[in-house]
XYZ file of C-alpha atoms in Angstrom:
217
model
C 0.011 0.003 0.007
C 1.467 3.246 -1.136
C 2.055 5.972 1.372
C 0.192 9.161 0.559
C 2.298 11.939 2.012
C -0.570 14.340 1.733
C -2.575 12.351 4.259
C 0.270 12.660 6.767
C -0.169 15.551 9.166
C 2.014 18.597 8.470
C 3.970 18.278 11.689
C 4.722 14.651 10.811
C 5.877 15.761 7.351
C 8.072 18.380 8.989
C 9.599 15.736 11.259
C 10.251 13.394 8.309
C 11.965 16.124 6.259
C 13.922 17.209 9.336
C 15.122 13.638 9.961
C 16.094 13.231 6.295
C 18.018 16.551 6.438
C 19.845 15.417 9.583
C 20.815 12.161 7.856
C 22.189 14.098 4.881
C 24.130 16.435 7.199
C 25.622 13.496 9.107
C 26.548 11.659 5.907
C 28.106 14.819 4.441
C 30.034 15.488 7.663
C 31.477 11.993 8.031
C 32.108 11.173 4.401
C 32.948 14.549 2.849
C 33.642 17.285 5.409
C 35.864 15.143 7.673
C 37.901 14.022 4.648
C 38.192 17.598 3.417
C 39.201 18.755 6.891
C 41.924 16.109 7.077
C 43.187 17.134 3.664
C 43.201 20.813 4.694
C 45.092 19.909 7.882
C 47.636 17.928 5.873
C 48.050 20.846 3.448
C 48.479 23.299 6.341
C 51.122 21.024 7.919
C 52.929 20.733 4.597
C 52.747 24.501 4.125
C 54.215 25.065 7.585
C 57.017 22.579 6.815
C 57.788 24.328 3.528
C 57.725 27.719 5.238
C 60.096 26.389 7.907
C 62.439 25.037 5.235
C 62.297 28.401 3.420
C 63.122 30.233 6.645
C 66.042 27.852 7.274
C 67.241 28.416 3.744
C 67.067 32.180 4.194
C 69.019 31.904 7.438
C 71.650 29.705 5.774
C 71.869 32.115 2.836
C 72.397 35.009 5.247
C 75.078 33.020 7.110
C 76.730 32.088 3.808
C 77.013 35.760 2.960
C 78.361 36.405 6.475
C 80.935 33.619 6.016
C 81.882 35.035 2.632
C 82.348 38.503 4.095
C 84.352 37.044 7.021
C 86.662 35.216 4.609
C 87.163 38.392 2.603
C 87.909 40.290 5.822
C 90.456 37.690 6.926
C 92.083 37.733 3.509
C 92.352 41.495 3.641
C 93.848 41.259 7.129
C 96.364 38.688 5.857
C 97.329 41.002 2.972
C 97.810 43.832 5.486
C 100.025 41.609 7.642
C 102.077 40.624 4.626
C 102.629 44.281 3.823
C 103.919 45.135 7.290
C 105.649 41.856 8.006
C 108.669 41.208 5.739
C 109.027 37.859 4.146
C 112.155 35.713 4.340
C 113.612 36.954 1.062
C 113.318 40.570 2.220
C 115.476 40.167 5.321
C 118.709 41.426 3.765
C 116.915 44.490 2.398
C 115.465 45.168 5.856
C 118.928 45.028 7.441
C 120.372 47.388 4.844
C 117.434 49.736 5.308
C 117.863 49.798 9.082
C 121.574 50.547 8.749
C 120.688 53.239 6.213
C 118.243 54.858 8.670
C 120.968 55.024 11.289
C 123.404 56.589 8.819
C 120.755 59.095 7.668
C 120.321 60.081 11.328
C 124.093 60.805 11.592
C 124.677 57.961 14.020
C 127.749 55.767 14.114
C 127.019 52.040 14.071
C 129.304 50.279 16.546
C 127.548 46.887 16.485
C 124.765 45.465 14.379
C 124.149 41.790 15.287
C 121.044 39.803 14.283
C 119.962 37.444 17.066
C 118.261 34.058 17.174
C 114.812 33.754 15.655
C 111.806 33.152 17.907
C 109.073 31.289 16.017
C 105.456 32.152 16.784
C 102.225 30.795 15.321
C 102.434 32.403 11.880
C 105.415 34.749 12.156
C 108.994 34.846 13.407
C 110.238 37.427 15.868
C 113.767 38.456 14.889
C 115.783 40.592 17.325
C 118.765 42.700 16.175
C 121.220 44.007 18.750
C 122.377 47.564 17.935
C 125.151 49.639 19.495
C 125.359 53.202 18.177
C 126.917 56.492 19.124
C 125.960 60.078 18.360
C 123.750 62.669 20.026
C 120.379 62.612 21.799
C 118.858 64.569 18.944
C 120.123 62.197 16.254
C 119.035 59.191 18.297
C 115.513 60.628 18.504
C 115.540 61.183 14.738
C 116.590 57.515 14.242
C 113.734 56.219 16.398
C 111.279 58.500 14.622
C 112.361 57.094 11.255
C 111.939 53.536 12.579
C 108.444 54.421 13.788
C 107.500 55.680 10.294
C 109.076 52.669 8.548
C 106.621 50.461 6.598
C 107.760 47.372 8.533
C 107.135 46.798 12.224
C 110.057 47.346 14.591
C 109.901 47.206 18.368
C 112.708 48.854 20.360
C 113.524 47.054 23.637
C 116.245 47.221 26.253
C 117.257 50.790 25.442
C 120.327 51.962 27.377
C 121.809 55.445 26.859
C 125.152 56.451 28.341
C 126.727 59.891 28.220
C 130.249 60.128 26.845
C 132.690 61.546 29.391
C 134.557 64.565 28.065
C 133.358 64.297 24.457
C 135.911 65.605 21.966
C 133.354 66.473 19.295
C 129.783 67.751 19.486
C 128.441 64.911 17.336
C 129.584 62.230 19.801
C 127.979 62.856 23.180
C 126.199 59.527 23.871
C 126.403 55.804 23.232
C 123.283 53.675 23.100
C 122.477 49.966 23.126
C 119.052 48.550 22.205
C 117.363 45.607 20.553
C 115.291 46.297 17.447
C 112.903 43.372 16.887
C 111.145 42.910 13.594
C 108.672 40.225 12.603
C 108.982 37.971 9.559
C 105.878 36.470 7.937
C 106.230 32.687 8.086
C 104.465 31.174 5.068
C 104.163 27.420 4.998
C 106.064 25.734 2.196
C 107.622 22.439 1.222
C 110.081 21.002 3.744
C 113.758 21.601 3.169
C 115.435 18.849 1.116
C 117.485 16.387 3.046
C 121.249 16.863 2.793
C 122.905 14.800 0.083
C 125.309 12.152 1.341
C 128.935 13.163 1.027
C 131.186 11.108 -1.244
C 133.906 9.083 0.459
C 137.378 10.653 0.270
C 139.554 9.430 -2.656
C 142.132 6.800 -1.905
C 145.690 8.104 -1.825
C 147.864 7.320 -4.836
C 150.102 4.281 -4.437
C 153.844 4.774 -4.570
C 156.145 2.836 -6.856
C 157.698 0.973 -3.916
C 154.231 -0.313 -2.874
C 153.547 -1.517 -6.386
C 156.925 -3.282 -6.449
C 156.195 -5.060 -3.141
C 152.856 -6.276 -4.413
C 154.373 -7.609 -7.630
C 157.172 -9.484 -5.751
C 154.765 -10.741 -3.091
C 156.771 -9.220 -0.266
């Protein structure tokens, strides 16, 4: 027997349509909305992960630029050190220049003795013992020239003694000091091992020795 919906009271019809609507809502929620919500949550998580990776990449890029700038700064500092620290092949020129500065200052060089090298981490400290004579004024000129020299020199152990009864005005004091310069120590191949020396030649045999050997004596 067919159900005639028109014969059903209106409030019953309203209840039926309400129940059907609730069923559709429940079905939509569990089968469509929940799935869509899970997909949206997964997309949001993926987006956050990507954003985090992007932020990390930006930080690493910034640090890479910082590292690059730091390397450039260190290279510039190394170049500056190389300019003010003489290298090994410049040592003789430095000695001649230092002697020349003393002569230009009208000082007499009594002793000019390079000392033993003192190796540091990346440079060598090289002391030079100096004994000179002249005047206070000329000694001050000499130290001023050293201070303006392109290479670093430290003056240590300065001793100044007045000359008793000086015979000339240009010789009133004697001075002893140690001028230390610093040599840039660049790593290189090790020094070759010394070659073995050849044995000394045997002395020439005399005629008498040859005669004894022939006669068997």
